[in-house]
mmCIF file of C-alpha atoms and ligand atoms in Angstrom:
data_model
loop_
_atom_site.group_PDB
_atom_site.id
_atom_site.type_symbol
_atom_site.label_atom_id
_atom_site.label_comp_id
_atom_site.label_asym_id
_atom_site.label_seq_id
_atom_site.Cartn_x
_atom_site.Cartn_y
_atom_site.Cartn_z
ATOM 1 C CA UNK A 1 71.823 6.250 -39.185
ATOM 2 C CA UNK A 2 70.972 2.706 -40.139
ATOM 3 C CA UNK A 3 67.369 2.135 -41.056
ATOM 4 C CA UNK A 4 65.998 -0.981 -39.421
ATOM 5 C CA UNK A 5 64.122 -3.418 -41.635
ATOM 6 C CA UNK A 6 61.165 -5.701 -40.937
ATOM 7 C CA UNK A 7 59.620 -8.442 -43.053
ATOM 8 C CA UNK A 8 55.968 -9.086 -42.208
ATOM 9 C CA UNK A 9 54.498 -12.169 -43.879
ATOM 10 C CA UNK A 10 50.889 -11.932 -44.990
ATOM 11 C CA UNK A 11 50.739 -8.177 -44.593
ATOM 12 C CA UNK A 12 48.464 -7.341 -47.525
ATOM 13 C CA UNK A 13 45.429 -7.707 -45.252
ATOM 14 C CA UNK A 14 44.211 -8.094 -41.682
ATOM 15 C CA UNK A 15 46.570 -8.385 -38.735
ATOM 16 C CA UNK A 16 49.721 -8.415 -40.890
ATOM 17 C CA UNK A 17 48.678 -5.203 -42.610
ATOM 18 C CA UNK A 18 48.228 -3.447 -39.260
ATOM 19 C CA UNK A 19 51.641 -4.737 -38.113
ATOM 20 C CA UNK A 20 53.326 -3.459 -41.293
ATOM 21 C CA UNK A 21 51.755 -0.006 -40.882
ATOM 22 C CA UNK A 22 52.635 0.165 -37.174
ATOM 23 C CA UNK A 23 56.266 -0.851 -37.725
ATOM 24 C CA UNK A 24 56.549 1.676 -40.547
ATOM 25 C CA UNK A 25 55.218 4.370 -38.189
ATOM 26 C CA UNK A 26 57.978 3.302 -35.803
ATOM 27 C CA UNK A 27 60.611 3.974 -38.469
ATOM 28 C CA UNK A 28 61.097 0.528 -39.981
ATOM 29 C CA UNK A 29 61.459 -0.095 -43.688
ATOM 30 C CA UNK A 30 58.926 -2.856 -44.286
ATOM 31 C CA UNK A 31 58.800 -5.843 -46.601
ATOM 32 C CA UNK A 32 55.114 -6.430 -47.296
ATOM 33 C CA UNK A 33 54.699 -10.098 -48.168
ATOM 34 C CA UNK A 34 51.517 -11.455 -49.733
ATOM 35 C CA UNK A 35 50.289 -14.561 -51.532
ATOM 36 C CA UNK A 36 47.854 -13.422 -54.261
ATOM 37 C CA UNK A 37 46.501 -9.989 -53.403
ATOM 38 C CA UNK A 38 49.003 -7.791 -55.184
ATOM 39 C CA UNK A 39 46.730 -4.731 -55.205
ATOM 40 C CA UNK A 40 46.142 -4.922 -51.461
ATOM 41 C CA UNK A 41 49.897 -5.289 -50.825
ATOM 42 C CA UNK A 42 50.664 -2.328 -53.099
ATOM 43 C CA UNK A 43 48.049 -0.287 -51.219
ATOM 44 C CA UNK A 44 49.882 -0.967 -47.942
ATOM 45 C CA UNK A 45 53.201 -0.017 -49.571
ATOM 46 C CA UNK A 46 51.606 3.165 -50.969
ATOM 47 C CA UNK A 47 50.206 4.123 -47.574
ATOM 48 C CA UNK A 48 53.620 3.712 -45.934
ATOM 49 C CA UNK A 49 55.387 5.673 -48.667
ATOM 50 C CA UNK A 50 52.774 8.449 -48.564
ATOM 51 C CA UNK A 51 53.600 8.900 -44.876
ATOM 52 C CA UNK A 52 57.299 9.237 -45.730
ATOM 53 C CA UNK A 53 58.301 5.645 -44.966
ATOM 54 C CA UNK A 54 59.965 2.906 -46.974
ATOM 55 C CA UNK A 55 58.251 -0.283 -48.096
ATOM 56 C CA UNK A 56 58.145 -2.787 -50.922
ATOM 57 C CA UNK A 57 55.833 -5.679 -51.756
ATOM 58 C CA UNK A 58 57.090 -9.257 -52.120
ATOM 59 C CA UNK A 59 54.889 -12.028 -53.506
ATOM 60 C CA UNK A 60 55.720 -15.381 -51.943
ATOM 61 C CA UNK A 61 53.935 -18.469 -50.696
ATOM 62 C CA UNK A 62 55.511 -19.020 -47.280
ATOM 63 C CA UNK A 63 54.800 -22.728 -47.703
ATOM 64 C CA UNK A 64 57.189 -22.916 -50.672
ATOM 65 C CA UNK A 65 60.954 -23.166 -50.097
ATOM 66 C CA UNK A 66 61.778 -21.448 -53.393
ATOM 67 C CA UNK A 67 59.345 -18.591 -52.643
ATOM 68 C CA UNK A 68 60.754 -18.087 -49.145
ATOM 69 C CA UNK A 69 64.288 -17.816 -50.513
ATOM 70 C CA UNK A 70 63.174 -15.361 -53.206
ATOM 71 C CA UNK A 71 61.324 -13.253 -50.648
ATOM 72 C CA UNK A 72 64.276 -13.030 -48.245
ATOM 73 C CA UNK A 73 66.683 -12.369 -51.122
ATOM 74 C CA UNK A 74 64.334 -9.613 -52.334
ATOM 75 C CA UNK A 75 64.165 -7.929 -48.935
ATOM 76 C CA UNK A 76 67.951 -8.027 -48.560
ATOM 77 C CA UNK A 77 68.528 -6.755 -52.101
ATOM 78 C CA UNK A 78 66.019 -3.919 -51.595
ATOM 79 C CA UNK A 79 66.820 -2.792 -48.062
ATOM 80 C CA UNK A 80 70.272 -4.294 -47.381
ATOM 81 C CA UNK A 81 69.488 -5.841 -43.996
ATOM 82 C CA UNK A 82 66.880 -7.559 -41.813
ATOM 83 C CA UNK A 83 66.198 -6.794 -38.139
ATOM 84 C CA UNK A 84 62.715 -8.186 -37.602
ATOM 85 C CA UNK A 85 60.789 -11.137 -39.003
ATOM 86 C CA UNK A 86 57.089 -11.323 -38.192
ATOM 87 C CA UNK A 87 55.692 -14.772 -39.039
ATOM 88 C CA UNK A 88 52.098 -13.642 -39.459
ATOM 89 C CA UNK A 89 50.848 -15.317 -42.666
ATOM 90 C CA UNK A 90 48.390 -18.069 -41.881
ATOM 91 C CA UNK A 91 45.277 -19.784 -43.132
ATOM 92 C CA UNK A 92 42.353 -21.434 -41.415
ATOM 93 C CA UNK A 93 41.517 -25.062 -42.051
ATOM 94 C CA UNK A 94 40.106 -25.324 -45.618
ATOM 95 C CA UNK A 95 36.437 -26.302 -45.394
ATOM 96 C CA UNK A 96 36.567 -26.502 -41.583
ATOM 97 C CA UNK A 97 35.794 -30.224 -41.703
ATOM 98 C CA UNK A 98 34.964 -32.264 -38.633
ATOM 99 C CA UNK A 99 37.943 -34.167 -37.242
ATOM 100 C CA UNK A 100 36.461 -37.459 -38.502
ATOM 101 C CA UNK A 101 36.306 -36.089 -42.058
ATOM 102 C CA UNK A 102 39.599 -34.153 -42.059
ATOM 103 C CA UNK A 103 41.882 -34.805 -45.033
ATOM 104 C CA UNK A 104 45.640 -35.143 -45.437
ATOM 105 C CA UNK A 105 45.464 -32.545 -48.207
ATOM 106 C CA UNK A 106 44.092 -29.922 -45.799
ATOM 107 C CA UNK A 107 46.639 -30.937 -43.144
ATOM 108 C CA UNK A 108 49.527 -30.471 -45.591
ATOM 109 C CA UNK A 109 48.337 -27.048 -46.773
ATOM 110 C CA UNK A 110 47.788 -25.795 -43.237
ATOM 111 C CA UNK A 111 51.066 -27.180 -41.900
ATOM 112 C CA UNK A 112 53.084 -25.864 -44.868
ATOM 113 C CA UNK A 113 51.666 -22.362 -44.403
ATOM 114 C CA UNK A 114 51.237 -22.136 -40.646
ATOM 115 C CA UNK A 115 54.217 -24.083 -39.273
ATOM 116 C CA UNK A 116 56.798 -25.374 -41.768
ATOM 117 C CA UNK A 117 56.984 -22.069 -43.649
ATOM 118 C CA UNK A 118 57.404 -19.946 -40.497
ATOM 119 C CA UNK A 119 60.079 -22.320 -39.143
ATOM 120 C CA UNK A 120 62.256 -22.257 -42.235
ATOM 121 C CA UNK A 121 61.697 -18.539 -42.757
ATOM 122 C CA UNK A 122 62.892 -18.014 -39.178
ATOM 123 C CA UNK A 123 65.902 -20.236 -39.867
ATOM 124 C CA UNK A 124 66.928 -18.201 -42.923
ATOM 125 C CA UNK A 125 66.185 -14.874 -41.215
ATOM 126 C CA UNK A 126 68.268 -15.908 -38.192
ATOM 127 C CA UNK A 127 71.212 -16.824 -40.413
ATOM 128 C CA UNK A 128 71.062 -13.380 -42.027
ATOM 129 C CA UNK A 129 70.782 -11.618 -38.656
ATOM 130 C CA UNK A 130 73.779 -13.585 -37.334
ATOM 131 C CA UNK A 131 75.775 -12.624 -40.439
ATOM 132 C CA UNK A 132 74.876 -8.942 -39.951
ATOM 133 C CA UNK A 133 75.789 -9.162 -36.269
ATOM 134 C CA UNK A 134 79.165 -10.744 -37.094
ATOM 135 C CA UNK A 135 79.769 -7.804 -39.438
ATOM 136 C CA UNK A 136 78.996 -5.445 -36.524
ATOM 137 C CA UNK A 137 75.840 -4.183 -38.251
ATOM 138 C CA UNK A 138 73.122 -5.552 -35.978
ATOM 139 C CA UNK A 139 72.666 -5.125 -32.231
ATOM 140 C CA UNK A 140 69.438 -7.041 -31.742
ATOM 141 C CA UNK A 141 67.207 -9.134 -33.955
ATOM 142 C CA UNK A 142 63.610 -10.170 -33.376
ATOM 143 C CA UNK A 143 61.440 -13.035 -34.576
ATOM 144 C CA UNK A 144 57.756 -12.760 -33.723
ATOM 145 C CA UNK A 145 55.487 -15.747 -34.313
ATOM 146 C CA UNK A 146 51.718 -15.350 -34.521
ATOM 147 C CA UNK A 147 49.993 -18.370 -33.047
ATOM 148 C CA UNK A 148 46.391 -18.384 -31.789
ATOM 149 C CA UNK A 149 44.147 -19.230 -28.865
ATOM 150 C CA UNK A 150 43.513 -22.311 -31.037
ATOM 151 C CA UNK A 151 46.939 -23.486 -29.823
ATOM 152 C CA UNK A 152 45.167 -24.610 -26.634
ATOM 153 C CA UNK A 153 41.396 -24.160 -27.196
ATOM 154 C CA UNK A 154 39.874 -27.061 -29.104
ATOM 155 C CA UNK A 155 37.878 -26.581 -32.342
ATOM 156 C CA UNK A 156 37.242 -30.103 -33.621
ATOM 157 C CA UNK A 157 36.411 -28.756 -37.099
ATOM 158 C CA UNK A 158 39.907 -27.254 -37.414
ATOM 159 C CA UNK A 159 42.213 -29.958 -36.042
ATOM 160 C CA UNK A 160 45.073 -29.198 -38.435
ATOM 161 C CA UNK A 161 44.937 -25.462 -37.593
ATOM 162 C CA UNK A 162 44.905 -26.142 -33.829
ATOM 163 C CA UNK A 163 47.798 -28.623 -33.970
ATOM 164 C CA UNK A 164 49.925 -26.363 -36.195
ATOM 165 C CA UNK A 165 49.318 -23.371 -33.897
ATOM 166 C CA UNK A 166 50.153 -25.508 -30.833
ATOM 167 C CA UNK A 167 53.445 -26.378 -32.534
ATOM 168 C CA UNK A 168 54.289 -22.715 -32.774
ATOM 169 C CA UNK A 169 54.849 -22.482 -29.030
ATOM 170 C CA UNK A 170 57.551 -25.163 -29.139
ATOM 171 C CA UNK A 171 58.981 -23.592 -32.285
ATOM 172 C CA UNK A 172 59.215 -20.284 -30.416
ATOM 173 C CA UNK A 173 60.935 -21.924 -27.439
ATOM 174 C CA UNK A 174 63.411 -23.757 -29.686
ATOM 175 C CA UNK A 175 64.338 -20.638 -31.624
ATOM 176 C CA UNK A 176 64.454 -18.541 -28.440
ATOM 177 C CA UNK A 177 66.860 -20.961 -26.794
ATOM 178 C CA UNK A 178 69.167 -21.384 -29.774
ATOM 179 C CA UNK A 179 69.224 -17.727 -30.770
ATOM 180 C CA UNK A 180 69.582 -16.092 -27.341
ATOM 181 C CA UNK A 181 73.378 -16.140 -27.626
ATOM 182 C CA UNK A 182 73.061 -14.451 -31.036
ATOM 183 C CA UNK A 183 71.140 -11.488 -29.522
ATOM 184 C CA UNK A 184 67.973 -12.528 -31.329
ATOM 185 C CA UNK A 185 64.840 -12.438 -29.193
ATOM 186 C CA UNK A 186 61.947 -14.686 -30.172
ATOM 187 C CA UNK A 187 58.365 -14.158 -28.988
ATOM 188 C CA UNK A 188 54.976 -15.741 -29.590
ATOM 189 C CA UNK A 189 51.910 -13.575 -29.922
ATOM 190 C CA UNK A 190 48.725 -15.448 -29.191
ATOM 191 C CA UNK A 191 45.787 -13.481 -30.607
ATOM 192 C CA UNK A 192 42.200 -14.099 -29.545
ATOM 193 C CA UNK A 193 39.202 -13.290 -31.709
ATOM 194 C CA UNK A 194 40.365 -10.526 -34.051
ATOM 195 C CA UNK A 195 38.226 -8.821 -36.702
ATOM 196 C CA UNK A 196 39.654 -9.703 -40.128
ATOM 197 C CA UNK A 197 38.772 -11.500 -43.354
ATOM 198 C CA UNK A 198 39.637 -14.755 -41.589
ATOM 199 C CA UNK A 199 36.933 -14.314 -38.952
ATOM 200 C CA UNK A 200 34.368 -12.532 -41.196
ATOM 201 C CA UNK A 201 32.575 -15.813 -42.058
ATOM 202 C CA UNK A 202 32.032 -16.555 -38.334
ATOM 203 C CA UNK A 203 31.220 -12.986 -37.284
ATOM 204 C CA UNK A 204 27.680 -13.687 -36.040
ATOM 205 C CA UNK A 205 28.810 -16.608 -33.901
ATOM 206 C CA UNK A 206 31.498 -14.522 -32.203
ATOM 207 C CA UNK A 207 29.255 -11.447 -31.874
ATOM 208 C CA UNK A 208 26.973 -13.627 -29.787
ATOM 209 C CA UNK A 209 29.725 -15.353 -27.784
ATOM 210 C CA UNK A 210 31.449 -12.060 -26.963
ATOM 211 C CA UNK A 211 28.144 -10.492 -25.881
ATOM 212 C CA UNK A 212 27.602 -13.540 -23.630
ATOM 213 C CA UNK A 213 30.992 -13.031 -21.952
ATOM 214 C CA UNK A 214 33.442 -15.234 -23.904
ATOM 215 C CA UNK A 215 36.182 -12.782 -22.944
ATOM 216 C CA UNK A 216 36.516 -10.618 -19.816
ATOM 217 C CA UNK A 217 37.100 -7.651 -22.144
ATOM 218 C CA UNK A 218 33.822 -7.763 -24.083
ATOM 219 C CA UNK A 219 34.775 -6.662 -27.555
ATOM 220 C CA UNK A 220 36.331 -7.962 -30.744
ATOM 221 C CA UNK A 221 40.078 -7.604 -30.941
ATOM 222 C CA UNK A 222 41.285 -5.317 -33.693
ATOM 223 C CA UNK A 223 44.345 -5.896 -35.889
ATOM 224 C CA UNK A 224 45.820 -2.748 -34.288
ATOM 225 C CA UNK A 225 45.695 -4.414 -30.844
ATOM 226 C CA UNK A 226 48.102 -7.045 -32.151
ATOM 227 C CA UNK A 227 50.198 -4.539 -34.101
ATOM 228 C CA UNK A 228 50.841 -2.404 -31.018
ATOM 229 C CA UNK A 229 52.028 -5.485 -29.122
ATOM 230 C CA UNK A 230 54.476 -6.357 -31.922
ATOM 231 C CA UNK A 231 55.815 -2.792 -31.915
ATOM 232 C CA UNK A 232 56.345 -2.977 -28.144
ATOM 233 C CA UNK A 233 58.194 -6.305 -28.401
ATOM 234 C CA UNK A 234 60.609 -5.095 -31.070
ATOM 235 C CA UNK A 235 61.249 -1.862 -29.154
ATOM 236 C CA UNK A 236 63.685 -3.763 -26.933
ATOM 237 C CA UNK A 237 61.585 -3.117 -23.820
ATOM 238 C CA UNK A 238 61.611 -6.855 -23.050
ATOM 239 C CA UNK A 239 65.302 -7.517 -23.623
ATOM 240 C CA UNK A 240 65.625 -9.896 -20.622
ATOM 241 C CA UNK A 241 62.725 -11.976 -21.910
ATOM 242 C CA UNK A 242 62.650 -14.500 -24.727
ATOM 243 C CA UNK A 243 60.431 -17.413 -25.745
ATOM 244 C CA UNK A 244 57.525 -15.645 -24.046
ATOM 245 C CA UNK A 245 53.888 -15.996 -25.126
ATOM 246 C CA UNK A 246 51.955 -12.710 -25.139
ATOM 247 C CA UNK A 247 48.186 -13.174 -25.038
ATOM 248 C CA UNK A 248 46.407 -10.473 -27.023
ATOM 249 C CA UNK A 249 42.993 -11.944 -26.432
ATOM 250 C CA UNK A 250 40.801 -9.775 -24.203
ATOM 251 C CA UNK A 251 41.615 -12.135 -21.324
ATOM 252 C CA UNK A 252 40.294 -15.267 -23.100
ATOM 253 C CA UNK A 253 43.080 -17.425 -21.620
ATOM 254 C CA UNK A 254 41.974 -16.858 -18.015
ATOM 255 C CA UNK A 255 40.190 -19.970 -16.713
ATOM 256 C CA UNK A 256 37.010 -18.898 -14.966
ATOM 257 C CA UNK A 257 34.372 -20.442 -12.706
HETATM 258 N N1 NAP B 301 41.802 -13.220 -37.056
HETATM 259 C C1 NAP B 301 41.866 -13.879 -35.928
HETATM 260 O O1 NAP B 301 40.905 -13.912 -35.129
HETATM 261 C C2 NAP B 301 43.139 -14.618 -35.555
HETATM 262 C C3 NAP B 301 43.182 -15.187 -34.274
HETATM 263 C C4 NAP B 301 44.323 -15.862 -33.880
HETATM 264 C C5 NAP B 301 45.386 -15.972 -34.761
HETATM 265 N N2 NAP B 301 45.321 -15.412 -35.999
HETATM 266 C C6 NAP B 301 46.488 -15.577 -36.876
HETATM 267 O O2 NAP B 301 46.933 -14.289 -37.275
HETATM 268 C C7 NAP B 301 47.502 -14.379 -38.581
HETATM 269 C C8 NAP B 301 46.818 -13.351 -39.495
HETATM 270 O O3 NAP B 301 45.429 -13.632 -39.530
HETATM 271 P P1 NAP B 301 44.369 -12.671 -40.251
HETATM 272 O O4 NAP B 301 43.099 -12.846 -39.520
HETATM 273 O O5 NAP B 301 44.937 -11.312 -40.412
HETATM 274 O O6 NAP B 301 44.253 -13.399 -41.663
HETATM 275 P P2 NAP B 301 43.644 -12.858 -43.059
HETATM 276 O O7 NAP B 301 42.828 -11.649 -42.839
HETATM 277 O O8 NAP B 301 43.006 -14.053 -43.679
HETATM 278 O O9 NAP B 301 44.958 -12.438 -43.898
HETATM 279 C C9 NAP B 301 45.863 -13.447 -44.238
HETATM 280 C C10 NAP B 301 47.120 -12.835 -44.816
HETATM 281 O O10 NAP B 301 48.075 -13.899 -45.027
HETATM 282 C C11 NAP B 301 48.436 -13.930 -46.396
HETATM 283 N N3 NAP B 301 48.680 -15.325 -46.761
HETATM 284 C C12 NAP B 301 47.837 -16.366 -46.722
HETATM 285 N N4 NAP B 301 48.459 -17.496 -47.116
HETATM 286 C C13 NAP B 301 49.732 -17.137 -47.406
HETATM 287 C C14 NAP B 301 50.865 -17.848 -47.878
HETATM 288 N N5 NAP B 301 50.822 -19.173 -48.132
HETATM 289 N N6 NAP B 301 52.020 -17.156 -48.081
HETATM 290 C C15 NAP B 301 52.086 -15.824 -47.838
HETATM 291 N N7 NAP B 301 51.051 -15.102 -47.389
HETATM 292 C C16 NAP B 301 49.882 -15.763 -47.179
HETATM 293 C C17 NAP B 301 47.291 -13.287 -47.157
HETATM 294 O O11 NAP B 301 47.776 -12.786 -48.402
HETATM 295 P P3 NAP B 301 46.765 -12.470 -49.646
HETATM 296 O O12 NAP B 301 46.089 -11.163 -49.297
HETATM 297 O O13 NAP B 301 47.654 -12.382 -50.829
HETATM 298 O O14 NAP B 301 45.788 -13.596 -49.697
HETATM 299 C C18 NAP B 301 46.914 -12.174 -46.171
HETATM 300 O O15 NAP B 301 47.804 -11.097 -46.264
HETATM 301 C C19 NAP B 301 47.321 -15.828 -39.029
HETATM 302 O O16 NAP B 301 48.479 -16.564 -38.760
HETATM 303 C C20 NAP B 301 46.195 -16.325 -38.153
HETATM 304 O O17 NAP B 301 46.212 -17.723 -37.980
HETATM 305 C C21 NAP B 301 44.206 -14.744 -36.414
#
């Protein structure tokens, strides 16, 4: 039996961590990518291995071409194949500066990490999946892109983040269209307000907004809510769907009067 393999970027913490654990529970060998937090990544690997699964940690800045290549090479050398890429790694806008004060430096960091990196990682992953398919070793590949409600909801102190996340929808459509004939399905997951280190600094604000009815489902999203959606998408249950956006947001996207 072939063991299917997933690479989850930014899976040392938060949403990515929950996705890595969920995919491992589903039988995937998992590449746990991280930027700096080696101990946290090793903890995720240890947890997967303790449950009888396979995992390995790969340090790489997804914004760096050399790092992306090394990461993909590492996953292929360790596990021999790649079935799923989850483009999860992302950062918020450094300093959350008002649009009138926003800097090119912040823009470049956010775009490198949140859009350019995921695009070129998807490109390389797709090439590998196509190669495996041509060798008769892969039936279906999946690329899952994590965007955000910030793709369409304005935060004027995070312009670079919003614009990069908006770009992820077009990136998903482009990849979905080009890769459909290669049996690679591409989906966008659009998380709402999810409890993680990223949202910890704005916890009080969102506690209040959620209590006041920001979302029809009045609770914080949990990383596991997103992870379960990823597991469902890569199960093949949506094989006649590609390029789709899945809102995991407590109903935030519903316009209300
Ligand atoms: N939390 C939310 O409410 C929310 C809502 C919508 C969308 N999202 C999106 O969901 C994704 C995960 O968010 P999160 O809340 O789980 O974030 P988080 O708690 O801040 O975790 C970020 C993860 O990404 C890794 N990372 C950061 N920069 C990286 C880089 N350049 N290269 C490789 N890995 C990098 C971090 O690694 P280290 O541990 O090594 O630093 C960490 O594992 C992001 O794309 C985010 O934009 C989050």
